[in-house]
Short mmCIF file of C-alpha atoms in Angstrom, two decimals:
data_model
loop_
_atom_site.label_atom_id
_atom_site.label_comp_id
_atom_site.label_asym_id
_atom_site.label_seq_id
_atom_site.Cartn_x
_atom_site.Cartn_y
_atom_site.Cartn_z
CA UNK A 1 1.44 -43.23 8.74
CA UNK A 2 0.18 -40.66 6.79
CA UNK A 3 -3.08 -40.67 5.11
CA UNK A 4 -3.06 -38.76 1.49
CA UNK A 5 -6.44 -37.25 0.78
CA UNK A 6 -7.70 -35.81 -3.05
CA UNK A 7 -9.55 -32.31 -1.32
CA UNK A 8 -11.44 -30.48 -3.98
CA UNK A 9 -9.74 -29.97 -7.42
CA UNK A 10 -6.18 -28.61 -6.95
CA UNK A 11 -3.77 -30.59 -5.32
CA UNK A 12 -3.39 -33.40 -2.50
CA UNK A 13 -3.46 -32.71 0.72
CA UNK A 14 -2.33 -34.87 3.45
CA UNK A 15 -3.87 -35.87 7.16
CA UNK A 16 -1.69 -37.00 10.20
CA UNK A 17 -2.89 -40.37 12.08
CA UNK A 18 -5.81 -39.89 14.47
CA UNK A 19 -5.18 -38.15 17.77
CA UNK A 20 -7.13 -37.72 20.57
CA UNK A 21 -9.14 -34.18 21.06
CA UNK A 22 -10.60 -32.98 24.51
CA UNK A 23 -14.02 -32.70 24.95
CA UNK A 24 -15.62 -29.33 24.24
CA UNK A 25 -15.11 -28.63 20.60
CA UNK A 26 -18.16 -26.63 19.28
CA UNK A 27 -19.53 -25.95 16.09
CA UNK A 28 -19.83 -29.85 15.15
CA UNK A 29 -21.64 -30.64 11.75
CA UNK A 30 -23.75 -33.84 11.01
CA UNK A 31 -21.73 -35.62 8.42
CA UNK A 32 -23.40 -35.35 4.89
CA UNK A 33 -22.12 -38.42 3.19
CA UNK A 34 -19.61 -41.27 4.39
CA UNK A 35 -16.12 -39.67 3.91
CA UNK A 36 -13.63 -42.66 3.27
CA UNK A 37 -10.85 -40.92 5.70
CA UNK A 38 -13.29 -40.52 8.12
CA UNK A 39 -13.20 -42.87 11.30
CA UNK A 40 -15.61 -45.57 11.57
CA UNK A 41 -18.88 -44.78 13.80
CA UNK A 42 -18.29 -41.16 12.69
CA UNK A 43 -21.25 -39.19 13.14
CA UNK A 44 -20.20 -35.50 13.46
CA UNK A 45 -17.39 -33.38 11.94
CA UNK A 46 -16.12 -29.74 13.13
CA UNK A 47 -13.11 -27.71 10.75
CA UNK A 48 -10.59 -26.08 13.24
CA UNK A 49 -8.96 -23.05 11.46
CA UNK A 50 -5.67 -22.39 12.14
CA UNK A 51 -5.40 -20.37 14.48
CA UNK A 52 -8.17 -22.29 16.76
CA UNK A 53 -6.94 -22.03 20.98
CA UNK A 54 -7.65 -25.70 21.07
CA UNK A 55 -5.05 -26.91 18.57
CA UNK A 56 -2.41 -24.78 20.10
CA UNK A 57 -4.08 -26.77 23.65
CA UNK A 58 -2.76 -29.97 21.58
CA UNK A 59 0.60 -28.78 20.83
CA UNK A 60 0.17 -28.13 17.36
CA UNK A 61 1.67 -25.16 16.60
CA UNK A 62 2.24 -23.06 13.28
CA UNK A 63 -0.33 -25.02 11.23
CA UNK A 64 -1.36 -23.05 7.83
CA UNK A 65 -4.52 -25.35 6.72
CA UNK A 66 -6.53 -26.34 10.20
CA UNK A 67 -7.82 -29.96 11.51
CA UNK A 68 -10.86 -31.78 11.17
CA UNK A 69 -11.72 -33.13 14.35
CA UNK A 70 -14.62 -36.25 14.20
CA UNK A 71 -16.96 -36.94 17.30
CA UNK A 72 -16.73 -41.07 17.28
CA UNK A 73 -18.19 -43.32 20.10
CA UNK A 74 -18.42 -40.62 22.74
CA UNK A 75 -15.09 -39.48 22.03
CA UNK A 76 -13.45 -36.66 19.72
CA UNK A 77 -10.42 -37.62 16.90
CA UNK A 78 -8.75 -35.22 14.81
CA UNK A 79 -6.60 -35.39 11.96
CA UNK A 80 -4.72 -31.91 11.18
CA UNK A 81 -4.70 -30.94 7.34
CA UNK A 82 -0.64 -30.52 5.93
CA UNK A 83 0.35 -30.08 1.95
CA UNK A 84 3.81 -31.01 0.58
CA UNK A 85 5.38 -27.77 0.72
CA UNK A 86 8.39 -27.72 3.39
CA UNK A 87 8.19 -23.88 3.60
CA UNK A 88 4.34 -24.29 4.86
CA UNK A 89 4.35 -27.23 6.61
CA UNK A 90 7.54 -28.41 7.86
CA UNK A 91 6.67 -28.20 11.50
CA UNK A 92 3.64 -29.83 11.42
CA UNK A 93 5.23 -32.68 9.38
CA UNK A 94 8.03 -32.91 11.54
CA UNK A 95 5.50 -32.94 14.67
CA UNK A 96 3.79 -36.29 12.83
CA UNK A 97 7.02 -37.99 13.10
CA UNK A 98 7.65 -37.06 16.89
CA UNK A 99 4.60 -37.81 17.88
CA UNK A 100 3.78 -40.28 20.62
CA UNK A 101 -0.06 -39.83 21.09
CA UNK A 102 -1.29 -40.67 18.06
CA UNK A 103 -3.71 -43.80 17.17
CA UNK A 104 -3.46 -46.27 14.48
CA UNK A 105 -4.10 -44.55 11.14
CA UNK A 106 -7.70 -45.64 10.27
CA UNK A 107 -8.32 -46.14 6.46
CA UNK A 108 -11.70 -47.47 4.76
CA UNK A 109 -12.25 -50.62 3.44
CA UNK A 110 -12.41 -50.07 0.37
CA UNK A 111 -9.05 -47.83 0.62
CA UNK A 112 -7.62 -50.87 2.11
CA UNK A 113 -8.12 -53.24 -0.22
CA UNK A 114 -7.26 -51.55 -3.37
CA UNK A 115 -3.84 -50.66 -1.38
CA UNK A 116 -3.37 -55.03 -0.75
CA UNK A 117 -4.18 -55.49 -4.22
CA UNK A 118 -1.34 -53.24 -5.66
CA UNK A 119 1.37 -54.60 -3.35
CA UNK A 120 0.62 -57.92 -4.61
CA UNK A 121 0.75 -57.55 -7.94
CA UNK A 122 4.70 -58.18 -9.07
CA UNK A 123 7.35 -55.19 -9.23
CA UNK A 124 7.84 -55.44 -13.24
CA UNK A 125 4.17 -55.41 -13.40
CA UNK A 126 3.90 -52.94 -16.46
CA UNK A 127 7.55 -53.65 -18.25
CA UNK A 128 6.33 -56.30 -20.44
CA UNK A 129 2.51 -55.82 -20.24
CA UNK A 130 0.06 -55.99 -23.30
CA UNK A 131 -3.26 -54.31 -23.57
CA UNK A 132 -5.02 -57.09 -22.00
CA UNK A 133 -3.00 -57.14 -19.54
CA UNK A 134 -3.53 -53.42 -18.59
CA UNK A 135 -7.22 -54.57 -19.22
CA UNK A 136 -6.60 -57.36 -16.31
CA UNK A 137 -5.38 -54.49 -13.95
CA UNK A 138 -8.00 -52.51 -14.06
CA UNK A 139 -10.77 -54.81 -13.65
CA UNK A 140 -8.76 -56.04 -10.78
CA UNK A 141 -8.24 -52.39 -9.30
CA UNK A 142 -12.41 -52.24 -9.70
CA UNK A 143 -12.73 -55.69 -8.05
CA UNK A 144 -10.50 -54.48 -5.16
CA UNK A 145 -12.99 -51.50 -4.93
CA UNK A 146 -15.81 -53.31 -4.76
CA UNK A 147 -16.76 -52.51 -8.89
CA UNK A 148 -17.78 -53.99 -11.36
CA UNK A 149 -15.65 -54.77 -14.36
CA UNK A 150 -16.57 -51.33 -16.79
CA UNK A 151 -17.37 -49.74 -14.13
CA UNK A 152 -15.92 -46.85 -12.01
CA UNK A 153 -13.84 -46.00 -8.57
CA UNK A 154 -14.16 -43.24 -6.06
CA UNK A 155 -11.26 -40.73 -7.61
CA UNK A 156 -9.55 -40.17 -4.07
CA UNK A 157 -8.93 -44.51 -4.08
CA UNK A 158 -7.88 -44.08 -8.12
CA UNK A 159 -5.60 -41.34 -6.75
CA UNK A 160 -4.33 -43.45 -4.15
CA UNK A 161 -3.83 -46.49 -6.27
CA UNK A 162 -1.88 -44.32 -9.28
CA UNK A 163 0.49 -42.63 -6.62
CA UNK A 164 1.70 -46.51 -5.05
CA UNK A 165 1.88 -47.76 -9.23
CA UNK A 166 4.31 -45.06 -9.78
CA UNK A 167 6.11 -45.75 -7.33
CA UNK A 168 6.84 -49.54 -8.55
CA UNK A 169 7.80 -48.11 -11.85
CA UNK A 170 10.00 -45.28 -10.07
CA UNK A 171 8.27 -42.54 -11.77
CA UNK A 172 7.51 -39.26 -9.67
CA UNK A 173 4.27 -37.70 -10.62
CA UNK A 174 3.10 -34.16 -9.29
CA UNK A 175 -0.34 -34.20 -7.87
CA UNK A 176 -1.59 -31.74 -11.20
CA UNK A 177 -0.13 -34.84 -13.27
CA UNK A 178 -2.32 -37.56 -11.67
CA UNK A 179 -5.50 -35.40 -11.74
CA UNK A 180 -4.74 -34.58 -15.15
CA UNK A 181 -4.48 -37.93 -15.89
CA UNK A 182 -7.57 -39.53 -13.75
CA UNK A 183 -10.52 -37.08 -15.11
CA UNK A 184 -13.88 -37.67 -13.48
CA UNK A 185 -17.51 -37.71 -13.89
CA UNK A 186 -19.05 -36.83 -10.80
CA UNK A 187 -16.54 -37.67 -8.11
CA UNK A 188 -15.76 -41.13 -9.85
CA UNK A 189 -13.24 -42.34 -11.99
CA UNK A 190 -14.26 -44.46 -15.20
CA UNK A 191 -12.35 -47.61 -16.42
CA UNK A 192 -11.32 -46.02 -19.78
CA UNK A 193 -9.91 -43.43 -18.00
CA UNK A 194 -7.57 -46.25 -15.53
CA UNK A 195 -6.85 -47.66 -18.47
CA UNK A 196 -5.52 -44.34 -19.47
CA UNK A 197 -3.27 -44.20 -16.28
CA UNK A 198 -2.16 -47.23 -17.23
CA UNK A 199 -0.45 -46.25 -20.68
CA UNK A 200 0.59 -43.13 -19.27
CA UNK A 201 3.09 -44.97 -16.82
CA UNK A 202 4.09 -47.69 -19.53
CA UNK A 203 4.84 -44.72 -22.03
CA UNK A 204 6.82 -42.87 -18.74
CA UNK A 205 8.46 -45.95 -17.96
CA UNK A 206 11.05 -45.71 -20.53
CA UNK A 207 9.45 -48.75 -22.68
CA UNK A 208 11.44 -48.24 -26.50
CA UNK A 209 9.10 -45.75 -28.63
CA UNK A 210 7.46 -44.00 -25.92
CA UNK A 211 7.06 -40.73 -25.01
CA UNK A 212 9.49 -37.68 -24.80
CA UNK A 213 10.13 -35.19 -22.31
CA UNK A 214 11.61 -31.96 -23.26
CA UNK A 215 12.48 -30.25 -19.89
CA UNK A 216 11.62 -26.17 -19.31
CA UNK A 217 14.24 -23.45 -18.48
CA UNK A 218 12.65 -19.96 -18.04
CA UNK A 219 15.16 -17.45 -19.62
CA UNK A 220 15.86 -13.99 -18.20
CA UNK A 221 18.05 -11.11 -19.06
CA UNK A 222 18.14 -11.65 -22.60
CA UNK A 223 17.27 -8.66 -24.67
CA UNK A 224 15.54 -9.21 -28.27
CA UNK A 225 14.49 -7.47 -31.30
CA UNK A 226 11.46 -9.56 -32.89
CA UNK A 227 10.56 -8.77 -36.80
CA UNK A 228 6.51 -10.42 -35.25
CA UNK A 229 5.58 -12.93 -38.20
CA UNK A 230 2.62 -13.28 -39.20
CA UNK A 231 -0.42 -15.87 -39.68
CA UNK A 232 1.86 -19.02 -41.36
CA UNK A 233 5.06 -17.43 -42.32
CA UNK A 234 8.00 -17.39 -40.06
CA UNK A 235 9.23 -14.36 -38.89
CA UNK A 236 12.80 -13.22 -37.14
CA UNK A 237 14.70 -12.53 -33.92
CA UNK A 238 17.43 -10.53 -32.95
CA UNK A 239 19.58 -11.30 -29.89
CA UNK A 240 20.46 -7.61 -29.12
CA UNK A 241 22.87 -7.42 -25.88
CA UNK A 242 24.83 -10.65 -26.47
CA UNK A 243 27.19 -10.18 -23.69
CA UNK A 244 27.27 -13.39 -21.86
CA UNK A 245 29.44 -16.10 -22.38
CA UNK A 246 31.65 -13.96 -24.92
CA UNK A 247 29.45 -13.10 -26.78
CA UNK A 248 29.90 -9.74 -26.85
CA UNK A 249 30.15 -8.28 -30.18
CA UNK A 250 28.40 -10.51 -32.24
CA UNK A 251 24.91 -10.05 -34.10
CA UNK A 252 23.18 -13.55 -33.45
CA UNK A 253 19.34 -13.76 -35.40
CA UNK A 254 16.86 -17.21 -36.04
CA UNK A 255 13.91 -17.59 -37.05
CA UNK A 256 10.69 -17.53 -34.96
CA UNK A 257 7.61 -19.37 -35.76
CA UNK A 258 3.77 -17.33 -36.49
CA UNK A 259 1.87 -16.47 -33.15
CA UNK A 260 -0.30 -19.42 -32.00
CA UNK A 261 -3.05 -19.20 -29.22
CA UNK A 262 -2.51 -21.48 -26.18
CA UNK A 263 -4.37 -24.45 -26.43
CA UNK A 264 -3.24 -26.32 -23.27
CA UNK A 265 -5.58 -26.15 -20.27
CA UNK A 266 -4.14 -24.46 -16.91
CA UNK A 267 -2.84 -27.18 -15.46
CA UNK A 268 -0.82 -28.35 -18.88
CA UNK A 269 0.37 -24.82 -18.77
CA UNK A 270 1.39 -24.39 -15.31
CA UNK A 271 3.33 -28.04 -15.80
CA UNK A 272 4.85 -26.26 -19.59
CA UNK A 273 5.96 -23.04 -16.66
CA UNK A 274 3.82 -21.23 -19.01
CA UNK A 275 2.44 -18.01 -16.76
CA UNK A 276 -1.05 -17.32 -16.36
CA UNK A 277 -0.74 -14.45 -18.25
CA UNK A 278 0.61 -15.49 -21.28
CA UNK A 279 -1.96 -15.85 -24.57
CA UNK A 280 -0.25 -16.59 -27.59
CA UNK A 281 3.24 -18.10 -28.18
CA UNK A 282 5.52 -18.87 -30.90
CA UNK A 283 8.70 -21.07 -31.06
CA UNK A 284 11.90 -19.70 -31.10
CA UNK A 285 14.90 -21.83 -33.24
CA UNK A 286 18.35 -22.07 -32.73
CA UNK A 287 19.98 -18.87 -33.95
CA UNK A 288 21.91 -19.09 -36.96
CA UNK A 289 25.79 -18.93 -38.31
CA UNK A 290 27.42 -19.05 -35.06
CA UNK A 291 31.50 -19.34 -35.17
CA UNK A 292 32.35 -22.97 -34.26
CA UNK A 293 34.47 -22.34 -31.26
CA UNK A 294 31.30 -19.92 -29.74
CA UNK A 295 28.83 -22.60 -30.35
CA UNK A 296 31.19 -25.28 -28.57
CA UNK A 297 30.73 -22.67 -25.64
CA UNK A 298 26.85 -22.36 -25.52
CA UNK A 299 26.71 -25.98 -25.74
CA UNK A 300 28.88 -26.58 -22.70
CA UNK A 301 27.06 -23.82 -20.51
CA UNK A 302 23.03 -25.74 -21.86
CA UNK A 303 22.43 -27.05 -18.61
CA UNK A 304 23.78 -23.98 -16.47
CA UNK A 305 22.55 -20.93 -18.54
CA UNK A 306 18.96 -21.51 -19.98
CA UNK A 307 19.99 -18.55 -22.36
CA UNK A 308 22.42 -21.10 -23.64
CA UNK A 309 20.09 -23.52 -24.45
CA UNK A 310 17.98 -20.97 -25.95
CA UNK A 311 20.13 -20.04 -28.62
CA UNK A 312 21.65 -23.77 -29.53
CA UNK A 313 18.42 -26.28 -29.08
CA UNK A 314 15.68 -23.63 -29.54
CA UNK A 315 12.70 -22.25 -27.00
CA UNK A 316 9.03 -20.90 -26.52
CA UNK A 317 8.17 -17.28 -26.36
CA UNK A 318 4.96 -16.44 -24.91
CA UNK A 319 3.00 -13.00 -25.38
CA UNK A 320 -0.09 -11.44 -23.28
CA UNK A 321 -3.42 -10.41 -25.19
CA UNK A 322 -1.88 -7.97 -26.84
CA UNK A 323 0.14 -9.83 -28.25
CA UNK A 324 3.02 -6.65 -27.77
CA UNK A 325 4.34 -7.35 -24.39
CA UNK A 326 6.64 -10.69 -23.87
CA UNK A 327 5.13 -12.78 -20.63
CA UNK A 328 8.25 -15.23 -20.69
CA UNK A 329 11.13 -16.64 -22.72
CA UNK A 330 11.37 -20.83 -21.61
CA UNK A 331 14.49 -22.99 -23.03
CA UNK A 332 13.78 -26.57 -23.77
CA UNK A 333 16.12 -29.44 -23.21
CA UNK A 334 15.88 -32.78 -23.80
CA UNK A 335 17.43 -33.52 -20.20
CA UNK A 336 16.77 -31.49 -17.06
CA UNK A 337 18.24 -28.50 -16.54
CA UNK A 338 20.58 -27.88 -13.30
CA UNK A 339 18.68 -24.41 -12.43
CA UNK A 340 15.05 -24.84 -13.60
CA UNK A 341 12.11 -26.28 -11.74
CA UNK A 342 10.81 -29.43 -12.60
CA UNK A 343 8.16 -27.70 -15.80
CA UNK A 344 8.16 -29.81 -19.20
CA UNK A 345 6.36 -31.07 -21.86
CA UNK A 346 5.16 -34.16 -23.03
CA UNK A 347 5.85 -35.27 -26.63
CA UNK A 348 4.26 -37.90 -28.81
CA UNK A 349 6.28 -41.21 -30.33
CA UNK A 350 7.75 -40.39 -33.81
CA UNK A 351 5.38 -40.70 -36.42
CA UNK A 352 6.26 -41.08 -40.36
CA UNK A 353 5.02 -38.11 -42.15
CA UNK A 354 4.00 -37.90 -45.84
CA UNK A 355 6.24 -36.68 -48.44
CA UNK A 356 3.59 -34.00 -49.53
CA UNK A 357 3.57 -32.52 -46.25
CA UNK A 358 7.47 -31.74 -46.73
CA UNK A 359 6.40 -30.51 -49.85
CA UNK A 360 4.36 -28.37 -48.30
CA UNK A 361 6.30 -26.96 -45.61
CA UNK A 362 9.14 -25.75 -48.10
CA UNK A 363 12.14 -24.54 -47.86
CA UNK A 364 11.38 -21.21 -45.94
CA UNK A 365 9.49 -23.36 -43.10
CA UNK A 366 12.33 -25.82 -42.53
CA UNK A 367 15.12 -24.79 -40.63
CA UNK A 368 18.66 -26.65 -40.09
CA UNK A 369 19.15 -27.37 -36.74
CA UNK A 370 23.15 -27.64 -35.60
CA UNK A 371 22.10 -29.77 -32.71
CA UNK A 372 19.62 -32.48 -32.62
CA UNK A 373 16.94 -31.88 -29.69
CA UNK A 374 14.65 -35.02 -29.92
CA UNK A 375 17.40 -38.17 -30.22
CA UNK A 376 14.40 -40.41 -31.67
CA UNK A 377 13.54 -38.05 -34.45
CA UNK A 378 14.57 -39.35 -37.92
CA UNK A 379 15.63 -42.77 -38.91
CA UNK A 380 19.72 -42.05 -39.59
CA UNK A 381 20.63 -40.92 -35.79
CA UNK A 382 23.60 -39.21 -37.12
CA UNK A 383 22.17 -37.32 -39.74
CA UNK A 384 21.87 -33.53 -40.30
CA UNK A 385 18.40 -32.67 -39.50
CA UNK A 386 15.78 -29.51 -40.17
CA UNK A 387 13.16 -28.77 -38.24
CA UNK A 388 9.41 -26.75 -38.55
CA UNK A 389 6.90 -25.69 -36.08
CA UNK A 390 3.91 -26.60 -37.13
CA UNK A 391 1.06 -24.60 -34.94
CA UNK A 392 -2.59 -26.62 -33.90
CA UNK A 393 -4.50 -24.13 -35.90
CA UNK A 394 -2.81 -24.45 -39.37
CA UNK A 395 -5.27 -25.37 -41.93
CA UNK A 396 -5.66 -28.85 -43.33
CA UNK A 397 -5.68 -27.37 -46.80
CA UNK A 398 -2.06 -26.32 -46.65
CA UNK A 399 -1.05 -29.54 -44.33
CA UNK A 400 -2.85 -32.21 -46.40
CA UNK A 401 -0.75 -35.01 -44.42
CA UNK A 402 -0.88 -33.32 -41.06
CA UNK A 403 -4.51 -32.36 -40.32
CA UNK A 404 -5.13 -30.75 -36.94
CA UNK A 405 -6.25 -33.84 -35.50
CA UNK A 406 -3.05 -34.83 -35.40
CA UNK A 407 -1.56 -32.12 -34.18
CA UNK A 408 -3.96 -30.90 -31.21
CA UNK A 409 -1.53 -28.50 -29.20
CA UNK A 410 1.21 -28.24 -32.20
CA UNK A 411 4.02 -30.58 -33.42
CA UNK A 412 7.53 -30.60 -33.86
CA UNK A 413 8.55 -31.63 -37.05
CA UNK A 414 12.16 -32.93 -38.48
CA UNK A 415 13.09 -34.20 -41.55
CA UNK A 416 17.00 -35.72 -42.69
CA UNK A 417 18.56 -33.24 -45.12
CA UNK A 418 18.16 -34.94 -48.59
CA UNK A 419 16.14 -37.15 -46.69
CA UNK A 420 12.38 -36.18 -47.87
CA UNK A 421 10.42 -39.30 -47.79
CA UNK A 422 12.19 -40.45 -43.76
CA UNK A 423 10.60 -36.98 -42.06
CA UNK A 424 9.05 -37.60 -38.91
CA UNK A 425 6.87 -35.64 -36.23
CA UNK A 426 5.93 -35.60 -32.99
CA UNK A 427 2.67 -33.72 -31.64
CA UNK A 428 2.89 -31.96 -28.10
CA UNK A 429 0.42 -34.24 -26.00
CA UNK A 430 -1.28 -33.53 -22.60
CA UNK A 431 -2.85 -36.04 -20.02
CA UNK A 432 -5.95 -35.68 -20.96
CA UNK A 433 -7.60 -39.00 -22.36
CA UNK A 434 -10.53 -36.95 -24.16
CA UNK A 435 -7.82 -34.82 -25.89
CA UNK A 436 -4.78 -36.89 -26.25
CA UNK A 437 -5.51 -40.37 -25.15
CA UNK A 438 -4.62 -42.00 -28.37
CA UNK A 439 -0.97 -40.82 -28.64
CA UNK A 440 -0.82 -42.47 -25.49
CA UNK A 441 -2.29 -45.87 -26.42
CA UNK A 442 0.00 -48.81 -27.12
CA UNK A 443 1.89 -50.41 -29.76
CA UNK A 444 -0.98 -52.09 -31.22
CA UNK A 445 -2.25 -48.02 -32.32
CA UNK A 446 0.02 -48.11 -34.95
CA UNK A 447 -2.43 -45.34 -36.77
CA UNK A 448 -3.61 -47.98 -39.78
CA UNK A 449 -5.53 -46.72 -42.62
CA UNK A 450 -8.73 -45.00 -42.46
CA UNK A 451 -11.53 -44.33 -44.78
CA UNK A 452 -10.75 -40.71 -44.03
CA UNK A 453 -7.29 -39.95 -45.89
CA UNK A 454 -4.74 -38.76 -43.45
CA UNK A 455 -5.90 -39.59 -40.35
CA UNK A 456 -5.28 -42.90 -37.87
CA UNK A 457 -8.04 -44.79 -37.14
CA UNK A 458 -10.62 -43.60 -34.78
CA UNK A 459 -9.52 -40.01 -35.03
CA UNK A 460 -12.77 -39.18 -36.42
CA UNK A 461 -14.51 -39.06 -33.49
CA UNK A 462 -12.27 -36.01 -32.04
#
């Protein structure tokens, strides 16, 4: 019975059925527009902070975000204001369920009817669908809303709608993810950006070729000694005070890739667990010449010790402005770690790349890796593999197969050890439609040939 709101632009909030509010409230406001929570016949609307004598009159008791309490027919409703957090809002969550007093939740119309039209569409709804099918949803999504086909939704119903789709593919999104995904213009959301939704849950579905998740593990008390590299050349890392899981004794150095400004926006950085600090990052490989029987015992401790993981599969190192002080050391792992919170990355499918571009990398860029981090890279599963950062400012001179377009927040590229002409990469993607909507399109965006050499059709227009 709870009624999930979009409030302003940073997360959803949540509003408990209506309950009834003594006369007496002061304060009220005419309402300015017709809010779609709001109760019908609402004409007046009143915020209750916190610590307001009449909510604790109610019962409610250790709220952190207030009520909104409507005037409707004579009478006064109110709706108290909770987030998702159990450490904020436990009690007033746990009130909700307890409750006895409260009325039938009241949603709008139009709410309503977008909500009917997802439960009756079937449960393997996106599993086998096609672009016109996905076209077919969201014209029906618009029809359920009262739109036109091409035309556009309130955001807090798209919100809404994307939240109950997820949850017939069984795919948890964070509230940053589906307001990443669902941009608007003006309050509204457009049908190319639904349609975006759309192949965002197909590609997190699991459907063959789709997208990869490399999961985040923030390192901490590792000391290193970094030779800085500069503009395109790789540089090197030292591991100084090796001293956990025996360890102890050994020099242990990889390479590190040149500096590269951030490029994601804050909310692709605070899902990455990149701090707000942090500037300029490079990636950190696997270190290099480790005894076998050591390396058997990193890989066993991956998903308990991020530091593990760090050294065996590779990791991110972020700097401030400076570009001298280290913000934060995060592990990546291509399953989620026991001890990290839920941060990752999005990558792209695998995409060929050009023989030239190997070329081009050379031998100093491409580094053996002992343990394969993306299973879908490289035709020959079971082949030895290296591996090159490539950053999203690199010029297209040097990268004549691999223009920036391609590569709009930097790309991970692997290629099978006597293996030139099968290398592969796959670009780090956001939500975003305007930025990275067409590594998330479907099978039929198979990147053909364009008039300009290198890049997939309609890349151009970037």
């Amino acid at each position: 019975g709870i009624n999930a709101e979009y409030m302003g632009t940073t997360r959803i909030l949540y509003l408990t059925p209506l309950f009834l509010v003594a006369s007496g409230v002061q304060n009220s406001q005419p309402l300015p527009t017709i809010l779609p929570f709001a109760p019908p016949n609402s004409s007046r609307v009143t915020f209750l902070p916190p610590e307001d004598p009449t909510l604790k009159q109610l019962g409610w008791r250790e709220l952190k975000h207030g009520a909104l309490v409507f005037k409707k027919d004579g009478s006064s409703v109110g709706m108290v204001i909770m987030c998702a957090r159990p450490k904020c809002c436990r009690t007033a969550w746990e009130q909700t369920r307890s409750s006895h007093d409260s009325e039938e939740i009241v949603t709008s119309p139009v709410s309503k009817s977008v909500e009917d039209y997802i439960s009756n569409l079937g449960s393997d709804l996106l599993e086998k669908a096609d672009e016109d099918s996905l076209h077919n949803i969201v014209d029906g999504l618009l029809s359920a809303a009262g739109e036109p086909p091409g035309g556009s939704m309130h955001r807090m119903d798209a919100l809404l709608a994307f939240q109950k789709l997820a949850s017939k593919v069984h795919i948890s999104f964070q509230s940053s993810d589906l307001q990443a995904m669902l941009e608007e213009d003006e309050g509204r959301v457009g049908s190319a950006d639904l349609l975006h939704g759309l192949r965002v849950l197909i590609r997190r579905s699991g459907r063959p070729g789709g997208i990869t998740t490399l999961w985040v593990a923030r390192v901490n008390q590792l000391k290193l000694r970094i030779r800085v590299p500069y503009r395109f050349v790789d540089g090197k890392y030292m591991v100084q005070d090796p001293s956990f899981v025996e360890l102890k004794g050994l020099t242990l150095t990889g390479w590190i890739s040149p500096p590269s400004q951030l490029t994601l926006d804050r909310k692709g950085c605070a899902r990455a667990g990149i701090p707000q600090r942090a500037h300029t990052y490079s990636f950190m490989y696997p270190v290099q010449d480790i005894p076998s029987e050591i390396y058997q015992v990193l890989v066993a401790n991956q998903l308990q010790d991020p530091r593990c993981a760090l050294l065996t599969l590779g990791g991110y190192l972020y700097l401030d402005q400076s570009m001298r002080q280290v913000v934060a050391i995060n592990a990546v792992l291509p399953v989620k770690p026991q001890t990290a919170t839920p941060n990752h990355l999005f990558f792209g499918r695998p995409l060929p790349l050009q023989e030239i571009t190997t070329h081009q990398l050379s031998h100093e860029r491409l580094h053996k890796t002992p343990q394969r981090l993306m299973s879908e890279i490289a035709n020959n599963p079971n082949s030895e593999v290296c591996m090159a950062w490539v950053t999203p400012k690199e010029p297209n001179e040097g990268l004549s197969g691999l223009p920036r377009a391609l590569r709009p927040h930097g790309c991970m590229v692997s290629v099978p050890i006597g293996d030139n002409h099968l290398g592969q990469y796959q670009p780090v993607i956001c939500l975003r439609r305007r930025c990275c909507g067409r590594f998330w399109g479907g099978e039929h965006e198979h990147f053909p040939k364009n008039k300009i050499a290198g890049l997939p059709a309609g890349l151009n227009d970037f």
